CSV table of C-alpha atoms in Angstrom, one decimal:
chain,number,residue,atom,x,y,z
A,913,MET,CA,0.0,0.0,0.0
A,914,VAL,CA,1.2,3.5,-0.8
A,915,ASP,CA,2.0,5.3,2.4
A,916,TYR,CA,0.3,8.7,3.2
A,917,ASP,CA,3.4,10.9,2.6
A,918,ALA,CA,4.2,9.2,-0.7
A,919,ALA,CA,0.6,9.6,-1.9
A,920,VAL,CA,0.6,13.3,-1.0
A,921,ALA,CA,3.9,13.8,-3.0
A,922,ALA,CA,2.6,11.8,-6.0
A,923,VAL,CA,-0.7,13.6,-6.4
A,924,GLN,CA,1.1,16.9,-6.3
A,925,ASP,CA,3.7,15.8,-8.8
A,926,PRO,CA,2.8,17.0,-12.4
A,927,ASN,CA,5.1,14.2,-13.7
A,928,ALA,CA,3.7,11.4,-11.5
A,929,ASP,CA,3.7,7.8,-12.7
A,930,PRO,CA,0.1,7.2,-14.0
A,931,ILE,CA,0.2,3.7,-12.7
A,932,LEU,CA,1.1,5.0,-9.2
A,933,LEU,CA,-1.8,7.4,-9.4
A,934,ALA,CA,-4.2,4.5,-10.3
A,935,LYS,CA,-2.8,2.6,-7.3
A,936,ILE,CA,-3.4,5.6,-5.0
A,937,ALA,CA,-6.9,6.1,-6.3
A,938,TYR,CA,-7.7,2.4,-5.7
A,939,GLU,CA,-6.1,2.0,-2.3
A,940,ASN,CA,-6.7,5.6,-0.9
A,941,PRO,CA,-10.1,6.8,-2.0
A,942,GLU,CA,-9.7,10.0,0.0
A,943,PHE,CA,-7.0,11.1,-2.6
A,944,GLY,CA,-9.4,10.5,-5.5
A,945,ALA,CA,-10.1,14.2,-6.1
A,946,ASN,CA,-6.4,15.0,-6.0
A,947,VAL,CA,-5.6,12.2,-8.4
A,948,ALA,CA,-8.4,13.3,-10.8
A,949,VAL,CA,-7.0,16.8,-11.2
A,950,ASN,CA,-3.4,15.6,-11.7
A,951,PRO,CA,-2.3,16.3,-15.3
A,952,ARG,CA,-1.0,12.7,-15.5
A,953,CYS,CA,-4.5,11.2,-14.7
A,954,TYR,CA,-5.4,9.6,-18.0
A,955,PRO,CA,-9.0,9.4,-19.3
A,956,GLY,CA,-9.5,5.7,-18.3
A,957,LEU,CA,-8.6,6.5,-14.7
A,958,LYS,CA,-10.8,9.6,-14.7
A,959,ARG,CA,-13.7,7.4,-15.9
A,960,TRP,CA,-13.0,4.9,-13.1
A,961,ILE,CA,-12.9,7.6,-10.5
A,962,ALA,CA,-16.1,9.2,-11.9
A,963,GLU,CA,-17.9,5.9,-11.3
A,964,PHE,CA,-16.2,4.4,-8.2
A,965,GLY,CA,-14.6,7.4,-6.5
A,966,ASP,CA,-15.9,9.0,-3.4
A,967,GLU,CA,-18.4,11.9,-3.5
A,968,ARG,CA,-15.7,14.6,-3.4
A,969,ALA,CA,-13.8,13.0,-6.3
A,970,ARG,CA,-16.9,12.7,-8.4
A,971,GLU,CA,-17.9,16.3,-7.7
A,972,THR,CA,-14.4,17.5,-8.6
A,973,LEU,CA,-14.5,15.6,-12.0
A,974,ALA,CA,-18.0,16.9,-12.6
A,975,GLN,CA,-16.7,20.5,-12.4
A,976,TYR,CA,-14.4,19.6,-15.3
A,977,GLY,CA,-17.2,18.0,-17.3
A,978,PHE,CA,-16.2,14.4,-16.5
A,979,THR,CA,-19.1,12.2,-15.2
A,980,ALA,CA,-19.8,8.5,-15.5
A,981,ASP,CA,-22.6,9.4,-18.0
A,982,ALA,CA,-20.2,11.5,-20.0
A,983,PHE,CA,-18.0,8.4,-20.4
A,984,GLY,CA,-20.8,6.2,-21.7
A,985,GLY,CA,-22.7,5.5,-18.5
A,986,PRO,CA,-21.9,3.3,-15.5
A,987,VAL,CA,-20.6,-0.2,-15.8
A,988,GLN,CA,-23.3,-2.8,-15.3
A,989,ASP,CA,-22.7,-6.0,-13.4
A,990,GLN,CA,-22.9,-8.1,-16.5
A,991,GLU,CA,-20.7,-5.9,-18.6
A,992,ALA,CA,-16.9,-6.3,-18.5
A,993,PRO,CA,-15.1,-3.2,-17.4
A,994,GLU,CA,-12.8,-3.3,-20.5
A,995,GLN,CA,-15.9,-3.2,-22.7
A,996,ALA,CA,-17.2,-0.2,-20.9
A,997,ALA,CA,-13.8,1.4,-21.2
A,998,GLN,CA,-13.7,0.8,-24.9
A,999,GLN,CA,-17.2,2.4,-25.2
A,1000,ALA,CA,-16.0,5.3,-23.1
A,1001,ALA,CA,-12.9,5.7,-25.3
A,1002,GLU,CA,-15.2,6.3,-28.3
A,1003,GLN,CA,-16.6,9.4,-26.6
A,1004,GLN,CA,-14.6,12.5,-27.3
A,1005,PRO,CA,-13.4,13.9,-23.9
A,1006,ALA,CA,-14.5,17.4,-22.8
A,1007,ASP,CA,-11.3,19.4,-22.4
A,1008,ALA,CA,-8.3,20.1,-24.6
A,1009,TYR,CA,-5.9,18.1,-22.5
A,1010,ALA,CA,-8.1,15.1,-22.5
A,1011,ALA,CA,-8.5,15.4,-26.2
A,1012,ASP,CA,-4.7,14.9,-26.6
A,1013,GLN,CA,-4.8,11.9,-24.2
A,1014,TYR,CA,-7.8,10.5,-26.2
A,1015,ALA,CA,-5.7,10.5,-29.4
A,1016,ALA,CA,-2.8,8.8,-27.6
A,1017,ALA,CA,-5.1,6.2,-26.1
A,1018,GLN,CA,-6.6,5.4,-29.5
A,1019,GLN,CA,-3.1,4.7,-30.9
A,1020,THR,CA,-2.3,2.5,-27.9
A,1021,ALA,CA,-5.6,0.6,-28.3
A,1022,ALA,CA,-4.8,0.0,-32.0
A,1023,ALA,CA,-1.5,-1.6,-31.1
A,1024,GLN,CA,-2.7,-3.5,-28.1
A,1025,PRO,CA,-3.9,-6.8,-29.7
A,1026,ALA,CA,-0.5,-7.4,-31.2
A,1027,ALA,CA,1.2,-6.5,-27.9
A,1028,VAL,CA,-1.1,-8.9,-25.9
A,1029,GLN,CA,-0.4,-11.7,-28.4
A,1030,SER,CA,3.3,-11.0,-28.2
A,1031,ALA,CA,3.2,-11.1,-24.4
A,1032,ALA,CA,1.2,-14.4,-24.6
A,1033,ASP,CA,3.8,-15.9,-27.0
A,1034,GLN,CA,6.7,-14.7,-24.8
A,1035,TYR,CA,5.0,-16.1,-21.7
A,1036,ALA,CA,4.5,-19.5,-23.3
A,1037,ALA,CA,8.0,-19.6,-24.6
A,1038,GLN,CA,9.6,-18.8,-21.3
A,1039,GLN,CA,8.0,-21.6,-19.2
A,1040,PRO,CA,6.0,-24.0,-21.4
A,1041,ALA,CA,6.3,-26.9,-19.0
A,1042,ALA,CA,5.4,-24.9,-15.9
A,1043,GLN,CA,2.6,-23.3,-17.8
A,1044,ALA,CA,1.2,-26.7,-18.8
A,1045,ALA,CA,1.3,-27.8,-15.1
A,1046,PHE,CA,-0.5,-24.6,-14.0
A,1047,GLU,CA,-4.1,-25.3,-13.4
A,1048,GLU,CA,-6.1,-22.2,-14.5
A,1049,PRO,CA,-8.7,-21.2,-12.0
A,1050,VAL,CA,-12.4,-21.0,-13.1
A,1051,ALA,CA,-13.4,-17.4,-13.7
A,1052,THR,CA,-16.5,-16.7,-11.5
A,1053,ASN,CA,-16.5,-12.8,-11.6
A,1054,PRO,CA,-19.5,-11.1,-13.2
A,1055,TYR,CA,-17.3,-8.7,-15.3
A,1056,GLY,CA,-16.2,-11.2,-17.9
A,1057,PHE,CA,-12.5,-11.3,-16.9
A,1058,THR,CA,-10.9,-14.6,-18.0
A,1059,ALA,CA,-7.8,-16.5,-16.8
A,1060,GLU,CA,-6.2,-15.9,-20.2
A,1061,GLN,CA,-6.6,-12.2,-19.9
A,1062,ALA,CA,-5.2,-12.2,-16.4
A,1063,LEU,CA,-2.1,-14.2,-17.6
A,1064,THR,CA,-1.3,-12.2,-20.7
A,1065,THR,CA,-2.8,-8.6,-20.6
A,1066,THR,CA,-0.3,-5.7,-20.8
A,1067,ASP,CA,-2.9,-3.1,-19.8
A,1068,GLN,CA,-1.9,-2.0,-16.3
A,1069,MET,CA,-5.3,-0.6,-15.5
A,1070,GLN,CA,-6.9,-3.9,-16.5
A,1071,ILE,CA,-4.5,-5.8,-14.3
A,1072,ALA,CA,-5.5,-3.6,-11.4
A,1073,GLN,CA,-9.2,-4.1,-12.2
A,1074,ILE,CA,-8.8,-7.9,-12.3
A,1075,ALA,CA,-7.0,-7.9,-9.0
A,1076,GLN,CA,-9.9,-5.9,-7.5
A,1077,TYR,CA,-12.9,-7.4,-9.1
A,1078,ALA,CA,-11.8,-11.0,-9.9
A,1079,PRO,CA,-10.0,-12.3,-6.7
A,1080,GLU,CA,-10.2,-15.9,-8.1
A,1081,LEU,CA,-7.8,-14.8,-10.9
A,1082,ARG,CA,-5.2,-13.2,-8.6
A,1083,ALA,CA,-2.9,-16.2,-9.0
A,1084,CYS,CA,-2.9,-15.6,-12.8
A,1085,ILE,CA,-2.1,-11.9,-12.2
A,1086,ALA,CA,0.8,-13.0,-10.1
A,1087,ARG,CA,2.2,-15.1,-13.0
A,1088,ASN,CA,1.6,-12.3,-15.6
A,1089,PRO,CA,5.1,-11.0,-16.5
A,1090,ASN,CA,3.5,-7.5,-17.1
A,1091,THR,CA,2.1,-7.1,-13.6
A,1092,TYR,CA,3.7,-4.0,-12.0
A,1093,PRO,CA,5.9,-4.4,-8.9
A,1094,ALA,CA,3.7,-2.6,-6.4
A,1095,LEU,CA,0.8,-5.0,-7.2
A,1096,ILE,CA,3.2,-8.0,-6.9
A,1097,GLU,CA,4.2,-6.8,-3.5
A,1098,TRP,CA,0.5,-6.4,-2.5
A,1099,LEU,CA,-0.3,-9.9,-3.7
A,1100,GLY,CA,2.6,-11.3,-1.7
A,1101,GLN,CA,1.1,-9.8,1.5
A,1102,LEU,CA,-2.2,-11.7,1.1
A,1103,GLY,CA,-0.9,-15.0,2.3
A,1104,ASP,CA,-2.7,-17.1,-0.3
A,1105,PRO,CA,-0.9,-20.4,-1.1
A,1106,ALA,CA,-1.9,-20.4,-4.7
A,1107,ILE,CA,-0.7,-16.8,-5.1
A,1108,ASN,CA,2.5,-17.6,-3.3
A,1109,ALA,CA,3.1,-20.5,-5.6
A,1110,ALA,CA,2.5,-18.3,-8.6
A,1111,LEU,CA,4.9,-15.6,-7.2
A,1112,ALA,CA,7.6,-18.3,-6.8
A,1113,PHE,CA,7.2,-19.1,-10.5
A,1114,ARG,CA,8.3,-15.6,-11.3
A,1115,GLN,CA,11.7,-16.0,-9.5
Protein backbone atom coordinates (compact mmCIF):
# COMPACT_ATOMS: atom_id res chain seq x y z
CA MET A 1 0.00 0.00 0.00
CA VAL A 2 1.24 3.52 -0.81
CA ASP A 3 2.00 5.34 2.44
CA TYR A 4 0.35 8.68 3.16
CA ASP A 5 3.40 10.91 2.57
CA ALA A 6 4.22 9.18 -0.73
CA ALA A 7 0.60 9.56 -1.86
CA VAL A 8 0.63 13.28 -1.01
CA ALA A 9 3.85 13.78 -2.95
CA ALA A 10 2.62 11.79 -5.97
CA VAL A 11 -0.72 13.57 -6.37
CA GLN A 12 1.09 16.93 -6.30
CA ASP A 13 3.73 15.85 -8.84
CA PRO A 14 2.82 16.96 -12.41
CA ASN A 15 5.10 14.20 -13.73
CA ALA A 16 3.75 11.42 -11.50
CA ASP A 17 3.69 7.83 -12.75
CA PRO A 18 0.10 7.22 -14.02
CA ILE A 19 0.18 3.66 -12.67
CA LEU A 20 1.11 4.97 -9.22
CA LEU A 21 -1.81 7.43 -9.45
CA ALA A 22 -4.15 4.54 -10.28
CA LYS A 23 -2.84 2.57 -7.30
CA ILE A 24 -3.36 5.58 -5.01
CA ALA A 25 -6.93 6.10 -6.27
CA TYR A 26 -7.70 2.42 -5.70
CA GLU A 27 -6.08 2.04 -2.26
CA ASN A 28 -6.70 5.56 -0.88
CA PRO A 29 -10.14 6.81 -2.01
CA GLU A 30 -9.68 10.01 0.00
CA PHE A 31 -7.04 11.07 -2.57
CA GLY A 32 -9.43 10.50 -5.51
CA ALA A 33 -10.13 14.21 -6.06
CA ASN A 34 -6.39 15.02 -6.00
CA VAL A 35 -5.63 12.20 -8.44
CA ALA A 36 -8.45 13.35 -10.75
CA VAL A 37 -6.95 16.83 -11.25
CA ASN A 38 -3.36 15.63 -11.69
CA PRO A 39 -2.27 16.27 -15.32
CA ARG A 40 -1.02 12.67 -15.54
CA CYS A 41 -4.46 11.23 -14.68
CA TYR A 42 -5.40 9.56 -17.98
CA PRO A 43 -9.00 9.35 -19.31
CA GLY A 44 -9.51 5.72 -18.30
CA LEU A 45 -8.55 6.50 -14.71
CA LYS A 46 -10.83 9.56 -14.68
CA ARG A 47 -13.65 7.37 -15.93
CA TRP A 48 -13.00 4.86 -13.12
CA ILE A 49 -12.91 7.63 -10.48
CA ALA A 50 -16.08 9.21 -11.94
CA GLU A 51 -17.88 5.95 -11.26
CA PHE A 52 -16.20 4.39 -8.24
CA GLY A 53 -14.55 7.36 -6.48
CA ASP A 54 -15.88 9.03 -3.36
CA GLU A 55 -18.36 11.91 -3.51
CA ARG A 56 -15.68 14.64 -3.41
CA ALA A 57 -13.78 13.03 -6.28
CA ARG A 58 -16.92 12.69 -8.40
CA GLU A 59 -17.89 16.30 -7.71
CA THR A 60 -14.39 17.48 -8.65
CA LEU A 61 -14.52 15.62 -11.97
CA ALA A 62 -18.04 16.90 -12.63
CA GLN A 63 -16.71 20.47 -12.39
CA TYR A 64 -14.43 19.63 -15.32
CA GLY A 65 -17.23 17.97 -17.27
CA PHE A 66 -16.24 14.39 -16.45
CA THR A 67 -19.07 12.20 -15.17
CA ALA A 68 -19.84 8.50 -15.48
CA ASP A 69 -22.58 9.42 -17.96
CA ALA A 70 -20.15 11.48 -20.04
CA PHE A 71 -17.96 8.39 -20.38
CA GLY A 72 -20.79 6.24 -21.68
CA GLY A 73 -22.71 5.45 -18.48
CA PRO A 74 -21.95 3.26 -15.47
CA VAL A 75 -20.57 -0.24 -15.75
CA GLN A 76 -23.34 -2.81 -15.34
CA ASP A 77 -22.66 -5.98 -13.38
CA GLN A 78 -22.93 -8.11 -16.50
CA GLU A 79 -20.71 -5.86 -18.57
CA ALA A 80 -16.95 -6.34 -18.51
CA PRO A 81 -15.08 -3.18 -17.42
CA GLU A 82 -12.84 -3.31 -20.50
CA GLN A 83 -15.92 -3.23 -22.75
CA ALA A 84 -17.22 -0.18 -20.91
CA ALA A 85 -13.78 1.42 -21.16
CA GLN A 86 -13.73 0.80 -24.93
CA GLN A 87 -17.18 2.39 -25.22
CA ALA A 88 -15.97 5.32 -23.12
CA ALA A 89 -12.88 5.73 -25.32
CA GLU A 90 -15.18 6.29 -28.28
CA GLN A 91 -16.63 9.37 -26.57
CA GLN A 92 -14.61 12.54 -27.27
CA PRO A 93 -13.42 13.93 -23.89
CA ALA A 94 -14.51 17.38 -22.80
CA ASP A 95 -11.32 19.41 -22.45
CA ALA A 96 -8.28 20.09 -24.63
CA TYR A 97 -5.86 18.13 -22.47
CA ALA A 98 -8.11 15.08 -22.46
CA ALA A 99 -8.45 15.35 -26.24
CA ASP A 100 -4.68 14.89 -26.57
CA GLN A 101 -4.83 11.93 -24.20
CA TYR A 102 -7.75 10.53 -26.19
CA ALA A 103 -5.69 10.52 -29.39
CA ALA A 104 -2.79 8.80 -27.63
CA ALA A 105 -5.14 6.22 -26.12
CA GLN A 106 -6.60 5.44 -29.54
CA GLN A 107 -3.11 4.74 -30.92
CA THR A 108 -2.31 2.53 -27.93
CA ALA A 109 -5.58 0.64 -28.30
CA ALA A 110 -4.85 -0.01 -31.97
CA ALA A 111 -1.48 -1.57 -31.10
CA GLN A 112 -2.66 -3.51 -28.06
CA PRO A 113 -3.94 -6.76 -29.67
CA ALA A 114 -0.50 -7.41 -31.17
CA ALA A 115 1.15 -6.50 -27.87
CA VAL A 116 -1.11 -8.87 -25.94
CA GLN A 117 -0.42 -11.69 -28.38
CA SER A 118 3.31 -10.98 -28.20
CA ALA A 119 3.16 -11.12 -24.41
CA ALA A 120 1.24 -14.39 -24.56
CA ASP A 121 3.80 -15.89 -26.96
CA GLN A 122 6.67 -14.69 -24.78
CA TYR A 123 5.02 -16.09 -21.67
CA ALA A 124 4.45 -19.47 -23.28
CA ALA A 125 8.02 -19.61 -24.62
CA GLN A 126 9.58 -18.79 -21.26
CA GLN A 127 8.01 -21.57 -19.21
CA PRO A 128 6.03 -23.99 -21.41
CA ALA A 129 6.33 -26.94 -19.00
CA ALA A 130 5.44 -24.90 -15.94
CA GLN A 131 2.56 -23.27 -17.76
CA ALA A 132 1.21 -26.66 -18.78
CA ALA A 133 1.34 -27.76 -15.13
CA PHE A 134 -0.47 -24.65 -13.96
CA GLU A 135 -4.14 -25.31 -13.42
CA GLU A 136 -6.07 -22.22 -14.48
CA PRO A 137 -8.74 -21.19 -11.98
CA VAL A 138 -12.37 -21.03 -13.07
CA ALA A 139 -13.40 -17.41 -13.65
CA THR A 140 -16.47 -16.65 -11.53
CA ASN A 141 -16.46 -12.84 -11.62
CA PRO A 142 -19.48 -11.08 -13.20
CA TYR A 143 -17.31 -8.73 -15.27
CA GLY A 144 -16.17 -11.21 -17.92
CA PHE A 145 -12.49 -11.32 -16.95
CA THR A 146 -10.86 -14.60 -18.01
CA ALA A 147 -7.79 -16.50 -16.83
CA GLU A 148 -6.17 -15.93 -20.23
CA GLN A 149 -6.60 -12.15 -19.86
CA ALA A 150 -5.16 -12.25 -16.36
CA LEU A 151 -2.13 -14.22 -17.57
CA THR A 152 -1.32 -12.15 -20.66
CA THR A 153 -2.78 -8.62 -20.60
CA THR A 154 -0.30 -5.74 -20.83
CA ASP A 155 -2.90 -3.13 -19.81
CA GLN A 156 -1.86 -2.01 -16.30
CA MET A 157 -5.30 -0.58 -15.47
CA GLN A 158 -6.94 -3.86 -16.52
CA ILE A 159 -4.47 -5.78 -14.34
CA ALA A 160 -5.49 -3.61 -11.37
CA GLN A 161 -9.19 -4.13 -12.17
CA ILE A 162 -8.78 -7.91 -12.34
CA ALA A 163 -6.97 -7.89 -8.99
CA GLN A 164 -9.86 -5.88 -7.51
CA TYR A 165 -12.91 -7.42 -9.14
CA ALA A 166 -11.80 -11.01 -9.88
CA PRO A 167 -10.04 -12.33 -6.75
CA GLU A 168 -10.22 -15.87 -8.13
CA LEU A 169 -7.80 -14.78 -10.89
CA ARG A 170 -5.17 -13.19 -8.62
CA ALA A 171 -2.89 -16.22 -9.00
CA CYS A 172 -2.93 -15.62 -12.76
CA ILE A 173 -2.13 -11.93 -12.24
CA ALA A 174 0.79 -13.04 -10.06
CA ARG A 175 2.16 -15.08 -12.99
CA ASN A 176 1.63 -12.33 -15.59
CA PRO A 177 5.09 -10.95 -16.51
CA ASN A 178 3.52 -7.53 -17.11
CA THR A 179 2.12 -7.09 -13.58
CA TYR A 180 3.68 -4.00 -12.01
CA PRO A 181 5.94 -4.38 -8.92
CA ALA A 182 3.68 -2.56 -6.45
CA LEU A 183 0.82 -4.97 -7.19
CA ILE A 184 3.17 -7.98 -6.95
CA GLU A 185 4.20 -6.75 -3.51
CA TRP A 186 0.54 -6.40 -2.48
CA LEU A 187 -0.29 -9.90 -3.73
CA GLY A 188 2.59 -11.29 -1.69
CA GLN A 189 1.06 -9.85 1.48
CA LEU A 190 -2.24 -11.70 1.05
CA GLY A 191 -0.89 -15.04 2.34
CA ASP A 192 -2.75 -17.07 -0.30
CA PRO A 193 -0.94 -20.39 -1.06
CA ALA A 194 -1.94 -20.37 -4.74
CA ILE A 195 -0.75 -16.78 -5.14
CA ASN A 196 2.50 -17.56 -3.30
CA ALA A 197 3.14 -20.50 -5.62
CA ALA A 198 2.51 -18.27 -8.63
CA LEU A 199 4.89 -15.63 -7.25
CA ALA A 200 7.56 -18.31 -6.75
CA PHE A 201 7.15 -19.11 -10.46
CA ARG A 202 8.30 -15.55 -11.26
CA GLN A 203 11.67 -16.00 -9.51
